Structures are given as C-alpha cells and as structure tokens.
Short mmCIF file of C-alpha atoms and ligand atoms in Angstrom, two decimals:
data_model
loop_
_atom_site.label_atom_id
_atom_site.label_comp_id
_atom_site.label_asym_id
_atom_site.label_seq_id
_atom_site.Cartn_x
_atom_site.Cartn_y
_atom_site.Cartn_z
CA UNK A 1 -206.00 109.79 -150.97
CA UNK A 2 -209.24 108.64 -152.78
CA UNK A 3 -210.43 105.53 -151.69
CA UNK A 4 -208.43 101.93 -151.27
CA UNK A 5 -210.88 99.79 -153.25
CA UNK A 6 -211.51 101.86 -155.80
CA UNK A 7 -207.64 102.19 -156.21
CA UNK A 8 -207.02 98.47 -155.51
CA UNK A 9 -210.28 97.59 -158.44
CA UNK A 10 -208.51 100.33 -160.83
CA UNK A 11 -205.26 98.39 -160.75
CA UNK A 12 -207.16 94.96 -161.34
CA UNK A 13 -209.52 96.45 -164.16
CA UNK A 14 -206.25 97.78 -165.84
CA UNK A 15 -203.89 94.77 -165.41
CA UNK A 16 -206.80 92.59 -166.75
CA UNK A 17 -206.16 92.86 -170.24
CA UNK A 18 -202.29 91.77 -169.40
CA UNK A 19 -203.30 88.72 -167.24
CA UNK A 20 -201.27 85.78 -168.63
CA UNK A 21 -197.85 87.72 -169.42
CA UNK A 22 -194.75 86.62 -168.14
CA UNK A 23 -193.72 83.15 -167.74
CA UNK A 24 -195.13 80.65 -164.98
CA UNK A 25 -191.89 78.92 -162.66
CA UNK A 26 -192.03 75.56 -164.39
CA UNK A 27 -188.71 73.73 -162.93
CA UNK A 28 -190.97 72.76 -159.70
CA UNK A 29 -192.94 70.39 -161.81
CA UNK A 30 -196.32 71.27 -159.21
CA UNK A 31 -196.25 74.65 -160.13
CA UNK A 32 -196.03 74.24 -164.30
CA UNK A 33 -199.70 73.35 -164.06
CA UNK A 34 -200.71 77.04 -162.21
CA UNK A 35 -203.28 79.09 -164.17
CA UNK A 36 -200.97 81.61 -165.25
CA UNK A 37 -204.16 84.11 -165.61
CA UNK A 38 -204.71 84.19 -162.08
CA UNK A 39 -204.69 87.60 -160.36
CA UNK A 40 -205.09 88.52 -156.47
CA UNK A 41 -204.33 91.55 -154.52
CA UNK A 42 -205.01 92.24 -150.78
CA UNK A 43 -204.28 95.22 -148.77
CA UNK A 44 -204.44 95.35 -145.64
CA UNK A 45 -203.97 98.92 -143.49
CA UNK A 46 -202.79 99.38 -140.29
CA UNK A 47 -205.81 101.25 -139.13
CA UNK A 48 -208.02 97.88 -139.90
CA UNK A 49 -208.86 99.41 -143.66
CA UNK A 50 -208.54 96.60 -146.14
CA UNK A 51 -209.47 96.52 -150.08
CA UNK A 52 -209.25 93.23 -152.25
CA UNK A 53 -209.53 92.28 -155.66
CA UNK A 54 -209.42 89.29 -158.10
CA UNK A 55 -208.21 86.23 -156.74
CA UNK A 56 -207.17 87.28 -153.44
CA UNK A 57 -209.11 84.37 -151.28
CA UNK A 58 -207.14 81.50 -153.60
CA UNK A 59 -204.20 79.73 -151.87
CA UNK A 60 -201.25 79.71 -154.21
CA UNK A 61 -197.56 78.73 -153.10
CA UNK A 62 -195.89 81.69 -151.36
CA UNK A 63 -192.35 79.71 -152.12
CA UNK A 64 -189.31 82.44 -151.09
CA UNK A 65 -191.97 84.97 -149.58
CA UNK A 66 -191.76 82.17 -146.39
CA UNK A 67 -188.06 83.71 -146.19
CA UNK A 68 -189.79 86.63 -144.28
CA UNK A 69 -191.17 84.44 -142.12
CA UNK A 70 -188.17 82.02 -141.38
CA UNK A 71 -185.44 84.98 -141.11
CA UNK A 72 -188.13 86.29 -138.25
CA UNK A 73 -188.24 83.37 -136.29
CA UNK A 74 -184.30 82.34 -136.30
CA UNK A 75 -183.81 85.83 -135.34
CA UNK A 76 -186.05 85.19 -132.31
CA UNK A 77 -184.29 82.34 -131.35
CA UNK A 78 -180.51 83.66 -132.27
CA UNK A 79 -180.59 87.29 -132.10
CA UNK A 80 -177.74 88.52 -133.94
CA UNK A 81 -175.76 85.48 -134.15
CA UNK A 82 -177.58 84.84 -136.86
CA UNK A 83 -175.12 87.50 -138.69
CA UNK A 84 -172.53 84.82 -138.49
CA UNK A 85 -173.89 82.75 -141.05
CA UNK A 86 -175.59 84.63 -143.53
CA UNK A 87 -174.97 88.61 -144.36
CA UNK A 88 -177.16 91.65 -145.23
CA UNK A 89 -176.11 92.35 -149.02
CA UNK A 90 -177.69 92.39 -152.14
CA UNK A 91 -176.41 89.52 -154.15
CA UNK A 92 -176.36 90.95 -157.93
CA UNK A 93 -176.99 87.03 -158.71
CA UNK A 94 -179.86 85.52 -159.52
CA UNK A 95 -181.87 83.73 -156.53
CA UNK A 96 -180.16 80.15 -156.67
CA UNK A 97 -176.86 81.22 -157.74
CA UNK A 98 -173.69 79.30 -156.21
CA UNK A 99 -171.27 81.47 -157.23
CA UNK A 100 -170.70 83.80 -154.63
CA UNK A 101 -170.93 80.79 -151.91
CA UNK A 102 -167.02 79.73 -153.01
CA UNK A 103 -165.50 82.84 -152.74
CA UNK A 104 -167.29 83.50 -149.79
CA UNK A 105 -166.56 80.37 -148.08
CA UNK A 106 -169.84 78.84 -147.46
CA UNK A 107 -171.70 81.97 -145.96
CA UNK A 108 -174.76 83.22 -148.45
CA UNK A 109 -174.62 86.96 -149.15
CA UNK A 110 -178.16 87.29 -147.46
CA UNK A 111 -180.88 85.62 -145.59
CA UNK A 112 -183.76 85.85 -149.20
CA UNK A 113 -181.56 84.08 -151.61
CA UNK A 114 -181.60 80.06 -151.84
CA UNK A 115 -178.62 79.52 -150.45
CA UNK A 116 -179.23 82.07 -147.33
CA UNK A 117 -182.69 80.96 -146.87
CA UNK A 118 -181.56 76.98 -146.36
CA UNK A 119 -179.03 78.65 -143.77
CA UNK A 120 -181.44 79.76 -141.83
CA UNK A 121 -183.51 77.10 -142.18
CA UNK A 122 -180.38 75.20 -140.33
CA UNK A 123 -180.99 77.96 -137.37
CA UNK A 124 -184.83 77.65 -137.35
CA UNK A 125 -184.12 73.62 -137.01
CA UNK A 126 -181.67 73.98 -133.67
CA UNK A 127 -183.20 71.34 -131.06
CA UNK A 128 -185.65 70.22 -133.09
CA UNK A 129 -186.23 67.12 -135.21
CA UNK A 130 -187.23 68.70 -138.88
CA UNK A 131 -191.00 67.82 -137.96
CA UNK A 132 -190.69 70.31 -135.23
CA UNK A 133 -189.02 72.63 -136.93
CA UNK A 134 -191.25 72.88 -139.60
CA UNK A 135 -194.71 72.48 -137.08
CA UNK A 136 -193.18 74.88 -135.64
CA UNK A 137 -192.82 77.83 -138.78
CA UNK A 138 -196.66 76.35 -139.95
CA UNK A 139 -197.98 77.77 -136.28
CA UNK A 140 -195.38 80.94 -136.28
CA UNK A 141 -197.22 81.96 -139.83
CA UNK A 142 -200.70 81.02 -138.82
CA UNK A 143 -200.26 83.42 -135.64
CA UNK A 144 -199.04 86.12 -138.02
CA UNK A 145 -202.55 86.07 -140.00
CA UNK A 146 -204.15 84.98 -137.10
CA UNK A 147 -205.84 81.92 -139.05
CA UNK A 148 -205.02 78.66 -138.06
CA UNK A 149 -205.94 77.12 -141.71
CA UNK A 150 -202.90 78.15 -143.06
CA UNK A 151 -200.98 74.91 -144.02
CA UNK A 152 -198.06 73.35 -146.40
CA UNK A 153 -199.10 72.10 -150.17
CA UNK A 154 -197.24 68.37 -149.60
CA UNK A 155 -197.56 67.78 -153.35
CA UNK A 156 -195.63 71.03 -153.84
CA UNK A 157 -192.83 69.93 -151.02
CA UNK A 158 -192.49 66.55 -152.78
CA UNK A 159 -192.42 67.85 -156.09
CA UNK A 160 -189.34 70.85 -154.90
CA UNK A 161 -187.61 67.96 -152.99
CA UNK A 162 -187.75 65.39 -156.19
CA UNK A 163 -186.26 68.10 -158.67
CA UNK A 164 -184.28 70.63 -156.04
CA UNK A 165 -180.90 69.60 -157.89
CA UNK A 166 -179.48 73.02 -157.08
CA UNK A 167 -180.90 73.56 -153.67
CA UNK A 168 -179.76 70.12 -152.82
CA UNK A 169 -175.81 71.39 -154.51
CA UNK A 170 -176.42 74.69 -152.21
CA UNK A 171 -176.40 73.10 -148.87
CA UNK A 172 -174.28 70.12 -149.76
CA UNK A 173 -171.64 72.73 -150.99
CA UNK A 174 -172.44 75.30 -147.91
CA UNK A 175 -172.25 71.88 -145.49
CA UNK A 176 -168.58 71.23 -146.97
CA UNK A 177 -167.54 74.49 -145.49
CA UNK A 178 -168.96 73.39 -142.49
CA UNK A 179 -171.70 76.56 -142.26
CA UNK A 180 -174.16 74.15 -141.54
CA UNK A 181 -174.83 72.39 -138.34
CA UNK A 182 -177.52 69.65 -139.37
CA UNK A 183 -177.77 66.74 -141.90
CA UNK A 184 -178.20 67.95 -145.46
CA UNK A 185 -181.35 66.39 -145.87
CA UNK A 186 -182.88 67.92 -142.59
CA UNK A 187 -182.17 71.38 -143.46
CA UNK A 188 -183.65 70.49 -146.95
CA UNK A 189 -186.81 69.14 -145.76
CA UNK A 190 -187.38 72.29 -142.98
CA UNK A 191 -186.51 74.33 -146.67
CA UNK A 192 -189.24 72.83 -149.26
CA UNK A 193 -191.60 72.24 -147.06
CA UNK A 194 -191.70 76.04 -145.64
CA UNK A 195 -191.41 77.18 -149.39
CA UNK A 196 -194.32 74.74 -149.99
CA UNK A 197 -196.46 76.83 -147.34
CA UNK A 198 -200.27 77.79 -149.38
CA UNK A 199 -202.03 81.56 -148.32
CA UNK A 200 -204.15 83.48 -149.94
CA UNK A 201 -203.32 87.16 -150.65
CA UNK A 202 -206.02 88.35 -147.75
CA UNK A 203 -204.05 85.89 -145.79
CA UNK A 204 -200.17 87.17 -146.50
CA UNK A 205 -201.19 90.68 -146.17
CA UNK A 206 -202.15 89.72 -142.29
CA UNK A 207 -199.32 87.78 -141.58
CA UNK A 208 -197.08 91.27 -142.83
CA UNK A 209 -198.96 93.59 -140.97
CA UNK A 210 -196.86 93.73 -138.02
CA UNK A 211 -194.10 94.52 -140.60
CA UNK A 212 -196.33 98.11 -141.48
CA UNK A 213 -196.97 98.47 -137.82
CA UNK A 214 -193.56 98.54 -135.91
CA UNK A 215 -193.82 95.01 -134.94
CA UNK A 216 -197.00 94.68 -133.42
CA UNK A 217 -199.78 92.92 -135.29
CA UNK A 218 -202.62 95.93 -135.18
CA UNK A 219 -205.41 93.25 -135.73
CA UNK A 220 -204.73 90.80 -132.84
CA UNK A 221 -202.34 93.12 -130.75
CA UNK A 222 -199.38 90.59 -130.25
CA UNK A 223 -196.35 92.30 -130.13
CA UNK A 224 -194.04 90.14 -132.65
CA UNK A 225 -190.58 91.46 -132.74
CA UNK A 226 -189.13 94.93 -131.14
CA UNK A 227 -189.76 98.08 -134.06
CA UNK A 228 -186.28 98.00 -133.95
CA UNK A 229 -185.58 94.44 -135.69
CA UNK A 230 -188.84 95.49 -137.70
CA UNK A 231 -187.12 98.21 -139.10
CA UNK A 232 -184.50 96.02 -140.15
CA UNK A 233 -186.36 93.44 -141.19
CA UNK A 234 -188.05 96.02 -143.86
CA UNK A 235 -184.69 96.92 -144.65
CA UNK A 236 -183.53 93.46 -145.92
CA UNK A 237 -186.59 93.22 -147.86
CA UNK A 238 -185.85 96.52 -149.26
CA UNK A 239 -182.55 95.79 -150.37
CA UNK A 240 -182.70 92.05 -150.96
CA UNK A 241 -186.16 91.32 -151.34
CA UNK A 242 -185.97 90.55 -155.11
CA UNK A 243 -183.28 89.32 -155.75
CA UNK A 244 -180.78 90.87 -158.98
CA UNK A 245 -184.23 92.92 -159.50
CA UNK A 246 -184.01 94.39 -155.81
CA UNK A 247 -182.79 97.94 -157.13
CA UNK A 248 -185.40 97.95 -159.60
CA UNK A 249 -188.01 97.30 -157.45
CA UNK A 250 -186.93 99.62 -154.94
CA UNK A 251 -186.98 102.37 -158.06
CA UNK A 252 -190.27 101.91 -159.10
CA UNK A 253 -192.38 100.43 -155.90
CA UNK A 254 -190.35 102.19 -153.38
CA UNK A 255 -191.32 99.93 -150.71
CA UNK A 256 -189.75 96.76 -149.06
CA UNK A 257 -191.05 93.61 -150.79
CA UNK A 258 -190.42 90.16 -150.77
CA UNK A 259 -191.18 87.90 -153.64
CA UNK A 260 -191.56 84.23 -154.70
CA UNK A 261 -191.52 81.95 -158.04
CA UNK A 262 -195.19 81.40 -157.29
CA UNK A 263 -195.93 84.62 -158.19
CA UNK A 264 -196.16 86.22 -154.91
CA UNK A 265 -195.09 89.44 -153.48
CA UNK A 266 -195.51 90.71 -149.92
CA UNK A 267 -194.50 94.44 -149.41
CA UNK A 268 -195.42 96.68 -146.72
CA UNK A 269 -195.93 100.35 -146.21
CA UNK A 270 -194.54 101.10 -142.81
CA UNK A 271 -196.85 103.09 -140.92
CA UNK A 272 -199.53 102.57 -143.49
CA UNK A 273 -200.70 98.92 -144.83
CA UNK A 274 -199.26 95.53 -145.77
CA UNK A 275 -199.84 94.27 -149.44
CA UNK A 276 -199.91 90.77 -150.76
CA UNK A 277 -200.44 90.47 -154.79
CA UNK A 278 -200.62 87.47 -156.68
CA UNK A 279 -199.93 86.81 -159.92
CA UNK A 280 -197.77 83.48 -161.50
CA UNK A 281 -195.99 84.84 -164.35
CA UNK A 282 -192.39 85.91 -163.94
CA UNK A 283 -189.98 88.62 -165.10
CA UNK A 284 -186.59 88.00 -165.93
CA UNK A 285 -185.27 87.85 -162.46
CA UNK A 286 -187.97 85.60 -161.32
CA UNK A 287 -190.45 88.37 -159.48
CA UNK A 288 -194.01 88.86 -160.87
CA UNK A 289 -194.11 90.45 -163.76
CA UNK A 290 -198.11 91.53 -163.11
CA UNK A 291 -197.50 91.49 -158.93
CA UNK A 292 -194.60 94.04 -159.88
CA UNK A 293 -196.68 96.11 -161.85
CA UNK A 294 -199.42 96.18 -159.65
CA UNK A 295 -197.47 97.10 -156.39
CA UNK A 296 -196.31 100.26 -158.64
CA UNK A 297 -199.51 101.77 -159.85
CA UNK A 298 -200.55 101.00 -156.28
CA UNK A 299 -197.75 103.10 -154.53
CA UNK A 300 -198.21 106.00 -157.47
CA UNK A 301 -201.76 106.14 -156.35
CA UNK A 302 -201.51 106.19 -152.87
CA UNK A 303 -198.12 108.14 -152.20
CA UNK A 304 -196.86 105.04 -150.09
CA UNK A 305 -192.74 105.14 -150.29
CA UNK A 306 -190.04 104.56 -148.30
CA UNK A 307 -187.86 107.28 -149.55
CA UNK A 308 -190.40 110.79 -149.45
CA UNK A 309 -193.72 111.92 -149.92
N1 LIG B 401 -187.45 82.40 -155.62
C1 LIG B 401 -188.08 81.43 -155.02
O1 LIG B 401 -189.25 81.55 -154.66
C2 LIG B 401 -187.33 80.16 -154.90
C3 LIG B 401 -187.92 79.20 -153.91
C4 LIG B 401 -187.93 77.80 -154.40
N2 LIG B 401 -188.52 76.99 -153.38
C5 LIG B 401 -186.54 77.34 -154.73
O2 LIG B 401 -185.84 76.96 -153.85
O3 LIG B 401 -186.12 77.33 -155.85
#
C-alpha cells in the first residue's frame, strides 16, 4: 500500500470539487446553521500511523455515532441482558421510525436506531440520576480518545430536546409497553445530551481504535472490552450501522461504520486503523453523502474490507 496521507490528501483533493452536496440535517434547528462545505477525515492505524486532512481538528456534533459509545458502556454494566431490550437486526426503516416498535411490542429492532439508542440510554442511566449518567458517558468517551476536552454542545442538547417530537413519541410509546425502567424525560435527557457530544475527526478516530485493535486501545494500552464483544460490536455496526443504507454501505465500504445526522461516520478496519470522516450533507437515508464517498475510495485504495482481500 502506497502511503496513508497521500491516499487520505487524494480523497480530499478529489471530493473538493463536490464539497457542499447533499443536504445538511435541518430538523435540529442548531445544526441548520452547519457549513455544509466542511470536510474532515482522520485515520488513525493501529500501529500508531495516522494521516489527516481538511477539517479534521473542528468539533462538529457526532449525534447517533455516540450510539457506539453508549451500546459499549450498557454492555459493560449489563452484559447480555442487554439483549432483552433491544435486538441485533437491521431495521429496513429509516433511523426514527416507530413502526416496527408496535408490532414488536416496545423492544427496538437494534441498539443504532432512535428508538434502540434511547433504550439503552435507559440501561446506561441504572443507579444514576441523569447527571451521572451522562458525566458518566462524557468521561467513558474522553478515555476512549484519551483527551479529556471532549465535551457536550448544550446549545445542540437544548435545541434536540425543544424539537425531539418523535424521540420524545419513541420512548413515551416504548415506556407504555413498559420496556423502559426510568421517567421519560430522564432517559431523554441521558439521549440528547450524549447525541449532543462535539469531537473532532482526529478525536473519533481515537476513541474507535480499540474497535480496530481487538478491544484494547493501542495508543494508551487500556484494555476496553474482551475481542470477543469487540467483534460483535463491529458486527452491529456492520449490519446496523446506517441505518436502511446499512447494506449499501456494507457493499461499497466493506467495513463496519457508524454514522450520524451531523455528518459523521466512524468505521474501523479491524486489525488495521479506525477512521472518522466528516462531512454535513446527507444522503437519502440520512448518512454522509461526502463521508460515504470518502470511506469508499479510502477502502479501494488501501484493500481494507471485512469480507476478503
Ligand atoms: N441519525 C442520527 O444521528 C439521529 C440522532 C439525533 N439525535 C436524533 O435523535 O434524531
């Protein structure tokens, strides 16, 4: 493989020309006003290699890529009971769909969709007020990156939590089922404000790495989770990772990925490097329509895949 940054400035110097397509999330009022030009990309490699471009030191919302990050911590504290209240299938819906939820009675098809993120929020909050709970995810991401600046946009929370009319439907509904165990508005608060979380794409690519690396963070040498629930955790974001656009994504990246209306996409390499692109404008099924793109050439260029050589 040639080298990272030239590959990684390649991809930027070709997407350039493009920067602005797609269209910016606009029904969280805070993140209408987003440059929708903006481009980052950060790659980080389990062997300490890393190659940036753009605007990869910029904080931008990382919104559902925080799933990730949530999911790994209520497994940590549940183990497998988490299984109980949220499965491990694609949806085929888009990411705050209720239909399923009836049919379904109350349990979300999977932990990276709205409705199966705000159930795990409801695990992640067990014995704590919300103000723990969510202290508590803010520390869990800033010892992923190992950077203890990371920290929640408020004005993005507040903004989510004044107009989150069908996240706020989600949980009430999923609560009337009785699949959650706190206050609707406590679950709702641990929700926005961990979607609210800022990073940088240098920043996300750390806190994956121990996702590349069989669940130990190569850079700091914490071991995080087992390789086992690694592995699995990969395997969610393979499958679920994007939503209705999940298969797609899996078809042309070949990776495990996990995106967010910000315009965010984490996906890791296992064995080989975490990667955290950035770019606001959105496809159809509300992934980045650049981030996408930029994830594929990368993977054509190096070889990284999941499924072969
Ligand atoms: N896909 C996303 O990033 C959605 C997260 C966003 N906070 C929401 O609940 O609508």
């Amino acid at each position: 493989m040639e080298n990272l940054q030239a590959i990684v400035d390649e991809i930027h110097h070709t997407l350039m020309p493009r920067l602005g397509e797609g269209k910016v999330a606009d029904y969280i009022p805070q993140l209408a006003h987003i440059d929708p030009r903006k481009f980052g990309i950060a790659v980080m490699g389990t062997d300490g290699v890393t190659a940036s471009a753009g605007d990869c030191d910029e904080p931008f919302s990382i919104q559902s890529v925080s799933k990730v990050f949530t999911l790994t911590l209520a497994l940590g504290k549940h183990g497998e009971n988490v299984w109980k209240r949220v499965g491990r299938e694609p949806s085929g819906s888009a990411f705050n769909s209720i239909v399923q939820l009836e049919h379904e009675e109350g349990k979300p098809r999977n932990p990276f969709i709205n409705a199966g993120a705000i159930a795990v929020s409801d695990l992640v909050l067990a014995g704590h007020t919300p103000r723990e709970a969510i202290g508590e995810i803010v520390r869990f991401v800033q010892y992923l990156a190992d950077d203890d600046t990371i920290a929640i946009d408020p004005a993005v929370a507040r903004s989510e939590a004044a107009t989150g009319y069908r996240n706020i439907a989600l949980a009430n509904f999923m609560r009337g089922f009785g699949k959650l165990d706190h206050p609707v508005d406590h679950v709702l608060g641990v929700y926005f404000h961990h979607c609210a979380l800022a990073m940088t794409c240098t920043q996300l690519a750390r806190s994956g790495l121990f996702l590349a690396a069989a669940g130990r963070n190569p850079l700091t040498g914490h071991t995080v989770v087992s390789r086992q629930r690694a592995r699995r955790i990969n395997a969610l974001m393979l499958t679920c990772g994007h939503y209705d656009g999940s298969g797609d994504f899996a078809y042309r990246v070949g990776l495990p990925g996990k995106s967010g209306v910000g315009g965010g996409i984490l996906a890791v390499a296992p064995g080989k490097a975490s990667i955290a692109v950035w770019s606001p404008g959105l496809n159809h099924s509300g992934n980045s329509l650049l981030g996408s793109l930029a994830l594929e050439m990368l993977a054509h260029r190096t070889g990284w895949s999941v499924f072969g050589p």
